[in-house]
Coordinates of C-alpha atoms (C1' of nucleotides) in Angstrom, one line a residue:
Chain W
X1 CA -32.4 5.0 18.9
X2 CA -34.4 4.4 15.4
X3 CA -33.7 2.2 13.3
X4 CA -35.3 2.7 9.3
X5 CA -37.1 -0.1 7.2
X6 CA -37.5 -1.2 4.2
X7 CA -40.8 -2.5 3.0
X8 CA -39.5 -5.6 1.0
X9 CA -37.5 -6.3 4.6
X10 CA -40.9 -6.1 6.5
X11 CA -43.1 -8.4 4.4
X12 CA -41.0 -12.0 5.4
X13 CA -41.3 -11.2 8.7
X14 CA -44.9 -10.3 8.2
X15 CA -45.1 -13.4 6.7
X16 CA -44.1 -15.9 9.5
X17 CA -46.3 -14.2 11.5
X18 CA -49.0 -15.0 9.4
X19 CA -48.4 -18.5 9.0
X20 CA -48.3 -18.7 12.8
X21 CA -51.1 -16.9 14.0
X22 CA -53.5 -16.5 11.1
X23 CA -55.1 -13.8 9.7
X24 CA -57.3 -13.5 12.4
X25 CA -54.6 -14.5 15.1
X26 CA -52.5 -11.9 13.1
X27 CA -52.7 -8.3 15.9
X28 CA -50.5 -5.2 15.2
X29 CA -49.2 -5.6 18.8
X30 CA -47.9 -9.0 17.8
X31 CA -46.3 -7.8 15.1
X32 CA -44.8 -5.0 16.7
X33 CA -43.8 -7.4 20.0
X34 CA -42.4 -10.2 17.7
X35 CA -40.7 -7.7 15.3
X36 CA -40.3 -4.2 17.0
X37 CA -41.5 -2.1 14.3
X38 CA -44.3 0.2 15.3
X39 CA -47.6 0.7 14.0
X40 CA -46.2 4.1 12.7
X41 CA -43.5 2.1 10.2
X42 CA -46.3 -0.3 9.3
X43 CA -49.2 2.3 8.6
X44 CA -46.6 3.9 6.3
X45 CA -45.9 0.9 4.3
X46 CA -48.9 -0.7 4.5
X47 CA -51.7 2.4 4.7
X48 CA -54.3 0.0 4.0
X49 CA -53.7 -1.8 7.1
X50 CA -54.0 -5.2 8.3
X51 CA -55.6 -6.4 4.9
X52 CA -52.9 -5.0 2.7
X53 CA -49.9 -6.7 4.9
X54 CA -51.2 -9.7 4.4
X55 CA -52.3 -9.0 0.6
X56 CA -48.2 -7.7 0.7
X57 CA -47.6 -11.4 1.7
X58 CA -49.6 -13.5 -0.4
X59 CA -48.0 -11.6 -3.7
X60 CA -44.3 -12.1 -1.9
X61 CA -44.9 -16.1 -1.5
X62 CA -46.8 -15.7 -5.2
X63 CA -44.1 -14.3 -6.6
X64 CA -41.7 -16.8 -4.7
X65 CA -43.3 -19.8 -6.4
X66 CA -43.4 -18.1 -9.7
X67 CA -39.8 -18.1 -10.3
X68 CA -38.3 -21.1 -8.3
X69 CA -41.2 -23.6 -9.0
X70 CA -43.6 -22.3 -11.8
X71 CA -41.4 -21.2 -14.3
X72 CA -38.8 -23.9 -14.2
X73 CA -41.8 -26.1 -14.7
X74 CA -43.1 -24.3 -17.6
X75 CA -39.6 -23.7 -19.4
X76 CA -37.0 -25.9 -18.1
X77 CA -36.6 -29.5 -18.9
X78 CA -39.4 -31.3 -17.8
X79 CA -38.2 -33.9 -15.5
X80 CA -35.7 -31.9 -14.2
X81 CA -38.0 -29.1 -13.3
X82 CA -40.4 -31.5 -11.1
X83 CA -37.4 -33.4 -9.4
X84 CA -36.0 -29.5 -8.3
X85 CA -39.8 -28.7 -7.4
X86 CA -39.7 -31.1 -4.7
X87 CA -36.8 -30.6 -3.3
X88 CA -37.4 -26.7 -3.4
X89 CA -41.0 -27.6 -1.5
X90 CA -39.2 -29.2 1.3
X91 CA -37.1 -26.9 1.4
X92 CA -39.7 -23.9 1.4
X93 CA -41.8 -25.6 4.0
X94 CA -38.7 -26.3 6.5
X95 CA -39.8 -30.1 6.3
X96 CA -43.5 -29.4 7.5
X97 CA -42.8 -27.1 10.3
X98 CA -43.8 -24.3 8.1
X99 CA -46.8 -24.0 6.7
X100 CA -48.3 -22.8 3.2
X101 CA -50.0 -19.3 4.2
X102 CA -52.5 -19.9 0.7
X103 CA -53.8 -23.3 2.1
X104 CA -54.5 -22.0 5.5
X105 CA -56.0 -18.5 4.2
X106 CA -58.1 -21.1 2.3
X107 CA -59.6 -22.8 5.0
X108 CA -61.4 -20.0 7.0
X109 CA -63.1 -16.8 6.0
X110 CA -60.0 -15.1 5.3
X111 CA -60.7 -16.8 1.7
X112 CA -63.4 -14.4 1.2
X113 CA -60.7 -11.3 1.6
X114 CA -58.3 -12.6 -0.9
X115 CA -59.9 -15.1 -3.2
X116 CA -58.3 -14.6 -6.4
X117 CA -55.0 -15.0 -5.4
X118 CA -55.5 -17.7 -3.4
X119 CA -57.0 -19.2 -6.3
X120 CA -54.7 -18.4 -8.7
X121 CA -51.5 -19.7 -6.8
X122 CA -53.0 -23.2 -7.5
X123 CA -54.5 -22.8 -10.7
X124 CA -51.0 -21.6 -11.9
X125 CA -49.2 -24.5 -9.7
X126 CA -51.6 -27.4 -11.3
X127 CA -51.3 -25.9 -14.7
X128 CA -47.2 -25.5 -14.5
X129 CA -46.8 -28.5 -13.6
X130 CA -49.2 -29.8 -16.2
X131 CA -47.7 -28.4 -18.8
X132 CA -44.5 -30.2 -17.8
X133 CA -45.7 -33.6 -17.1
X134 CA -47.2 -33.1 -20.8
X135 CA -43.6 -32.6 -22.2
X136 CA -42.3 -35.6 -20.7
X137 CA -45.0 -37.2 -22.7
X138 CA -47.6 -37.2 -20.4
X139 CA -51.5 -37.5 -21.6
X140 CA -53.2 -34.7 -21.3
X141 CA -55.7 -35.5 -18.8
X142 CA -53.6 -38.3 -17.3
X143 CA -51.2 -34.9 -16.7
X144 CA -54.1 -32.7 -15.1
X145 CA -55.0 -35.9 -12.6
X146 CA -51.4 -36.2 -11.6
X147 CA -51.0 -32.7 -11.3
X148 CA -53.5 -32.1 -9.3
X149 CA -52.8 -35.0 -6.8
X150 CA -49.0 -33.7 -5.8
X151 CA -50.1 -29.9 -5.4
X152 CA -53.4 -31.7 -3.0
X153 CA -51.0 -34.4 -1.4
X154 CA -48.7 -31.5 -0.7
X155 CA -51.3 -29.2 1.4
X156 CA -52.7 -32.4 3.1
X157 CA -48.7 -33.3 3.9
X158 CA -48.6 -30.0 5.6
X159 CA -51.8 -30.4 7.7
X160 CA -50.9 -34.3 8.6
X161 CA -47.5 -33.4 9.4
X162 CA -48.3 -30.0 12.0
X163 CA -51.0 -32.6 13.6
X164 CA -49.0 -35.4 14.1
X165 CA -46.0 -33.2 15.0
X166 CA -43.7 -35.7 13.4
X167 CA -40.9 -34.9 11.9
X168 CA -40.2 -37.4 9.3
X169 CA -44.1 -37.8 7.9
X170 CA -44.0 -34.7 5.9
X171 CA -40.9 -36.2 4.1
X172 CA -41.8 -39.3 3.9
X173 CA -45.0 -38.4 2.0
X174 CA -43.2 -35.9 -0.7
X175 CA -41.3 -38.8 -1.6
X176 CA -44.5 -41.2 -2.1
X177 CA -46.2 -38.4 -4.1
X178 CA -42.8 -37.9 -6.2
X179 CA -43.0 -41.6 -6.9
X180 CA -46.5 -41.1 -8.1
X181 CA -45.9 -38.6 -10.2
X182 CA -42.7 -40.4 -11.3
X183 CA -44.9 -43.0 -12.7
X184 CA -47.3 -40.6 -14.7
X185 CA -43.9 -39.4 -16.5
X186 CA -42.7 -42.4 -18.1
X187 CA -46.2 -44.5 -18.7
X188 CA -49.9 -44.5 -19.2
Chain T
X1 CA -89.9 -14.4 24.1
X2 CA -86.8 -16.8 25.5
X3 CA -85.9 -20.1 24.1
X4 CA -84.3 -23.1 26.1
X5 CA -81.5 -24.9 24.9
X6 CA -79.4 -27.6 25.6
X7 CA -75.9 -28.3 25.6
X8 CA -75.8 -31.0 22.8
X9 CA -77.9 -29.0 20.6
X10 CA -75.5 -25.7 21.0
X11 CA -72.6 -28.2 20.2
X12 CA -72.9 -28.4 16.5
X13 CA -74.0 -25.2 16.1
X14 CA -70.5 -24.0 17.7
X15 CA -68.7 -26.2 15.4
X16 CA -70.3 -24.6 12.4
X17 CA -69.1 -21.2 13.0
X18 CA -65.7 -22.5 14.2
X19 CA -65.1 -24.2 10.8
X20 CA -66.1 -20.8 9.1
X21 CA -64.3 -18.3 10.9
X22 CA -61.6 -20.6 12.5
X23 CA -60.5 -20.4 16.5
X24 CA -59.8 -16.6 16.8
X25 CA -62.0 -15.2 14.1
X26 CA -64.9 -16.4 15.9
X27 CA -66.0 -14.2 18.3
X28 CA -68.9 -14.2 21.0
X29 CA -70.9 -12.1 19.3
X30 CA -71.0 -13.7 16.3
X31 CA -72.2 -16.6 17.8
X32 CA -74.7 -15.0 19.3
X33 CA -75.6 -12.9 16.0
X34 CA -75.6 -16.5 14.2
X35 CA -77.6 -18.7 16.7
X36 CA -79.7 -16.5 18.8
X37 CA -77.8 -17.8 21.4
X38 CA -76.9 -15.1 24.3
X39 CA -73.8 -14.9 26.7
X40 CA -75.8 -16.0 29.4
X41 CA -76.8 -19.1 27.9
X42 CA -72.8 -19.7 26.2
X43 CA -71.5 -19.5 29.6
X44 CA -74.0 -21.6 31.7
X45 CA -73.0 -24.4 29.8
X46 CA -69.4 -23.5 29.0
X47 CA -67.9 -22.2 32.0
X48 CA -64.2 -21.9 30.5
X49 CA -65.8 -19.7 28.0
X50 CA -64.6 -20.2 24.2
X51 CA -61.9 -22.7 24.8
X52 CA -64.4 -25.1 26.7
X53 CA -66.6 -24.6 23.7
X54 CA -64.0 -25.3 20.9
X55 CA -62.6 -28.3 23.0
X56 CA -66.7 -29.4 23.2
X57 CA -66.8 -29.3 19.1
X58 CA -63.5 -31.1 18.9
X59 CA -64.9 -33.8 21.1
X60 CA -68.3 -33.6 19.7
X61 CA -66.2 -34.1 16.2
X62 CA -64.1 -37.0 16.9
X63 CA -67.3 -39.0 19.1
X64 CA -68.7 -38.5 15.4
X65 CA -65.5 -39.8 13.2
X66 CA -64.9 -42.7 16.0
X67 CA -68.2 -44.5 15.8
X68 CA -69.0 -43.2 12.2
X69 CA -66.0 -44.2 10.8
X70 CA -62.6 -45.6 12.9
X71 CA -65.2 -48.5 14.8
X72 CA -66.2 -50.2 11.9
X73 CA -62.6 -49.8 10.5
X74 CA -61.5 -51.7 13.5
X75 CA -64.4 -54.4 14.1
X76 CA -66.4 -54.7 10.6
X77 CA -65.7 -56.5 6.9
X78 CA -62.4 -54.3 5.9
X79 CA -63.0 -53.8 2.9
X80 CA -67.1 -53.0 3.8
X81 CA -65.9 -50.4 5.9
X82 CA -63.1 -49.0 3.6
X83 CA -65.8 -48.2 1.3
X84 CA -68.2 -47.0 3.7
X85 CA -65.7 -44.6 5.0
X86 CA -65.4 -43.2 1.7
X87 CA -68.9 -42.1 1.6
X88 CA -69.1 -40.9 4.8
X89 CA -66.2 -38.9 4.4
X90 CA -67.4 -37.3 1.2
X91 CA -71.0 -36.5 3.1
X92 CA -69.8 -35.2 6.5
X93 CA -67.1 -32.5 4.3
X94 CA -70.1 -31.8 1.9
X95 CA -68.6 -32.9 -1.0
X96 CA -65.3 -30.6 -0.3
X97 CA -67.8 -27.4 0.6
X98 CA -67.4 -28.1 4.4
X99 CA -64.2 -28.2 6.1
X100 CA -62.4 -30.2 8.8
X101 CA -61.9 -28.4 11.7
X102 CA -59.1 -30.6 13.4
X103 CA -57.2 -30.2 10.5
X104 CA -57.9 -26.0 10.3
X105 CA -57.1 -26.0 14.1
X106 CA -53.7 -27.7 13.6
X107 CA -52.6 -25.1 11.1
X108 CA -52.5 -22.0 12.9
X109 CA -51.4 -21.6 16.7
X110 CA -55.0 -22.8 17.9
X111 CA -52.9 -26.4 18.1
X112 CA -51.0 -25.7 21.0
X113 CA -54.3 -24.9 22.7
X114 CA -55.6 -28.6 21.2
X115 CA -52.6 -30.3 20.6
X116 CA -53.4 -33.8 22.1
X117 CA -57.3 -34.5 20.1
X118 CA -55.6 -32.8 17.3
X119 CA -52.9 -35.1 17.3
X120 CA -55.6 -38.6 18.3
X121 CA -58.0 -37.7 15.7
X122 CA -55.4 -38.3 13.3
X123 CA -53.8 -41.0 14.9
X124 CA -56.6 -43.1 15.4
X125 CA -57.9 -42.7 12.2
X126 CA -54.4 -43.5 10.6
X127 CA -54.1 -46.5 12.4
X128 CA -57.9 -47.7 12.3
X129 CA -57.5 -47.7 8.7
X130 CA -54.0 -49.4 9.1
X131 CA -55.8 -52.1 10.7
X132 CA -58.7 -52.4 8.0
X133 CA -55.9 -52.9 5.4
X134 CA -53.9 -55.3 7.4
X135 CA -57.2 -57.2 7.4
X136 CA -57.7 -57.5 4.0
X137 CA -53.8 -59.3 3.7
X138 CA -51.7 -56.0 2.9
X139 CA -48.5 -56.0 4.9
X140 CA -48.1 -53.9 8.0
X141 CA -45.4 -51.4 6.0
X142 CA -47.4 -50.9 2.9
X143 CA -50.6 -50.7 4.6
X144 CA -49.4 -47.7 7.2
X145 CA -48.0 -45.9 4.1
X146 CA -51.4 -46.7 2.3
X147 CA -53.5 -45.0 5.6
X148 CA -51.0 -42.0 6.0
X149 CA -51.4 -41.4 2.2
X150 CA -55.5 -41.6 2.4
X151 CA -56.3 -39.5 5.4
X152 CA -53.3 -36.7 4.1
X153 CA -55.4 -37.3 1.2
X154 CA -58.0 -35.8 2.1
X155 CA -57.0 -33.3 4.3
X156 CA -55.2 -31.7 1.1
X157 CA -58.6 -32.6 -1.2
X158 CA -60.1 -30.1 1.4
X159 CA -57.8 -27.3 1.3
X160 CA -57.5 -27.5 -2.7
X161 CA -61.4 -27.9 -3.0
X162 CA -62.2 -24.6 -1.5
X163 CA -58.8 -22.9 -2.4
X164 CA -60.0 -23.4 -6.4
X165 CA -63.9 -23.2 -5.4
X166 CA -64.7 -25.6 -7.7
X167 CA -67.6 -28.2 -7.0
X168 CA -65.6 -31.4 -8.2
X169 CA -62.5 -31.7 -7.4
X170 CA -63.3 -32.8 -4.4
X171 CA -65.2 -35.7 -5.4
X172 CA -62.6 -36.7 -8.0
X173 CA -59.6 -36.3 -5.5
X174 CA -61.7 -38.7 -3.3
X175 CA -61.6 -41.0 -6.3
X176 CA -58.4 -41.3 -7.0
X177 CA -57.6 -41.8 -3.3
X178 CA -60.0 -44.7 -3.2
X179 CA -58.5 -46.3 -6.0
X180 CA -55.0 -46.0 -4.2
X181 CA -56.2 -47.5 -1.8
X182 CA -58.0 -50.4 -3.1
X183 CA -54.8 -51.0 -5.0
X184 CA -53.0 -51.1 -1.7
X185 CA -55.6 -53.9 -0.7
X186 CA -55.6 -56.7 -3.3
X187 CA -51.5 -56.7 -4.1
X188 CA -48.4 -56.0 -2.8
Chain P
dC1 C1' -100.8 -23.2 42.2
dT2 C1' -96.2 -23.3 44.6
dT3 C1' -91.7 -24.1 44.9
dT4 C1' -87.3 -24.8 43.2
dA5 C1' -83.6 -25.2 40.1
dA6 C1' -82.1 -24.5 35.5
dT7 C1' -81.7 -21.3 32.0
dT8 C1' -81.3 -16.7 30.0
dG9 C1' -81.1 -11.3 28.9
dT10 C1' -78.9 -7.3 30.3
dA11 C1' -75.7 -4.3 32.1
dC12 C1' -71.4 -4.0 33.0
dC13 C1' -65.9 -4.7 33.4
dG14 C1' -60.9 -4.0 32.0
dA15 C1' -58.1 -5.0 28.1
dT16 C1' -57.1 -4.8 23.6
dA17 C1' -58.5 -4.5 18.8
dG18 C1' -57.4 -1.8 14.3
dG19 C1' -56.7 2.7 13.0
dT20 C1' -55.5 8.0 13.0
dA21 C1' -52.8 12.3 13.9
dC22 C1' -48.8 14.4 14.3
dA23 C1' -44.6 15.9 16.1
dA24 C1' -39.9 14.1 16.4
dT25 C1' -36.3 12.0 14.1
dA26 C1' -33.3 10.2 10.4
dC27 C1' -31.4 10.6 6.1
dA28 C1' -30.2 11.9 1.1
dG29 C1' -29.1 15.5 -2.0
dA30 C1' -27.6 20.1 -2.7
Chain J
dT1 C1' -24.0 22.3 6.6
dC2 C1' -28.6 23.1 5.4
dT3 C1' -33.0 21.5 3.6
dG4 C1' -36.7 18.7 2.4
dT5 C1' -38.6 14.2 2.4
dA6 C1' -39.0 9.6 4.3
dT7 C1' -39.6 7.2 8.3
dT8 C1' -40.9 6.4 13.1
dG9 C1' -42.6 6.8 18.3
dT10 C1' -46.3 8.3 21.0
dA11 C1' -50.6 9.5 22.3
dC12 C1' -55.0 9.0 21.4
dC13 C1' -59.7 7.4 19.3
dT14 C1' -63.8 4.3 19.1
dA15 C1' -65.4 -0.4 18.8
dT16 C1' -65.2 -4.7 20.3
dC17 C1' -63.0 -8.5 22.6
dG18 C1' -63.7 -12.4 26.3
dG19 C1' -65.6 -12.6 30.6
dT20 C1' -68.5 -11.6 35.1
dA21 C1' -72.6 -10.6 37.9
dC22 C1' -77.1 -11.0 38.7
dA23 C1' -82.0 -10.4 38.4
dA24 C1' -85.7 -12.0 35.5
dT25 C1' -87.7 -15.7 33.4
dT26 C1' -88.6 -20.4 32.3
dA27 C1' -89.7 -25.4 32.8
dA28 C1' -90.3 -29.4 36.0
dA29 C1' -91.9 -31.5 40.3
dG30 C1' -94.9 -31.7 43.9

DNA sequence: CTTTAATTGTACCGATAGGTACAATACAGA
DNA sequence: TCTGTATTGTACCTATCGGTACAATTAAAG
């Protein structure tokens, strides 16, 4: 009995495995115990190994954000772009039981593998949502603070959340940032 | 040549290297490349090995955020201490360069090894500031939704700091948190 | 200067890490 | 059905993992 992959059905599972165990954490036995494909399926889709799985990863929740959060904010109506972007975050994030792979590939060393992309998810989530808070008539560096403060409040939410083990906390503190950011929309 | 430690010096050393490379990316010998420090020496004074020496930093950690920090929340001038914690809290995490390892450890699957200090640090701190703002006349609701939103705060100020690599965001994050914060003191 | 206990360096252990090689298998197109 | 390519299981490799054992060394007390 085989059964035959697909790469683009390998990296989600690769990904909650990253989010679990870490980078580090991350071992080809685990995968293969938690997911049954063998290292000879993963080599061939991944032949750089370890590092390009979780390279493979970081593009798929990149390219995730891209089109249900970033792009919306850059194109669609303003307000109604940032009202779906925080539902679509609780959503993404299961309520705080799931955590953002970026932010925790932040912390620790693995930074130093994959830097720019880690970067770049931000830059491009600050500056999205930016560009929309401008549209609703936003200052421009009343926008960037704002901005800056849901995309932060979010990654702390996820931290405070996983160490409190609490279910309601993550919730309850999207809806205080989307009140904040609420208020940079209509005034200053 | 053979130099003679002790345990509390080792301690902060550990929790260095730990906030660097995470839990499982640290690895005996890279202590031992980073400090000098041999197996023999690791495991005369840690017996349980790496988890006894993680669960020392941990300790060693909140000892450090409890008398630096949640005490004179609790037992000084409220709003003193508020703004005392605010510069301490910028030096211990280095202006955003160093990170916090409770929150790190609460990230990956290193928290079920952890999960109670984990869980206290945050607590404590959550409700020691509680308690500092209840003290300077903000009501018990708005002043646990005022701590919750400070020490998330700055848990995502961390991961967005080194996620962008930039040397102020940090800094300015911490700002705008303190001025939340003061706000939350005065009215409401 | 001894004695004694605390501390440390070194040599080891089995298990597992990431990775490679390759033959066996599955499958798509002719 | 046959053929060639894509995919996979298995065996194997070296390096390193966390941990143990213990003799050599150190510092402290007398």
């Amino acid at each position: 009995m085989k059964t035959v992959y697909e790469r683009a059905d390998i990296v989600p599972l690769l990904g909650e495995i990253f989010r679990e165990l870490g980078y580090e954490g991350t071992t080809l036995s685990r995968i293969t115990e938690r997911t049954g494909i063998g290292k000879g399926s993963l080599y061939h889709f991944f032949p750089g190994g370890k590092e390009e799985m979780a390279a493979a990863v970081l593009a798929d929740v990149d390219g995730w954000f891209e089109t249900a959060i970033y792009e919306p904010l850059r194109q669609d109506d303003a307000r109604a772009a940032i009202e779906a972007m925080w539902i679509n975050v609780n959503d993404y994030f299961r309520s705080g039981s799931r955590i953002c792979l970026v932010g925790a590939f932040a912390l620790d060393e693995t930074r130093q593998r994959f830097s720019p992309a880690i970067r770049d998810y931000f830059v491009r989530w600050i500056d999205a949502l930016r560009l929309a808070l401008v549209r609703t008539g936003c200052s421009g560096e009343a926008a960037l603070a704002a901005a800056e403060e849901a995309v932060s409040g979010i990654q702390g939410a996820l931290v405070l959340s996983r160490a409190l083990d609490e279910r309601d906390i993550f919730g309850r503190t999207l809806n205080r940032l989307a009140e904040r950011l609420a208020a940079a929309q209509s005034g200053n």
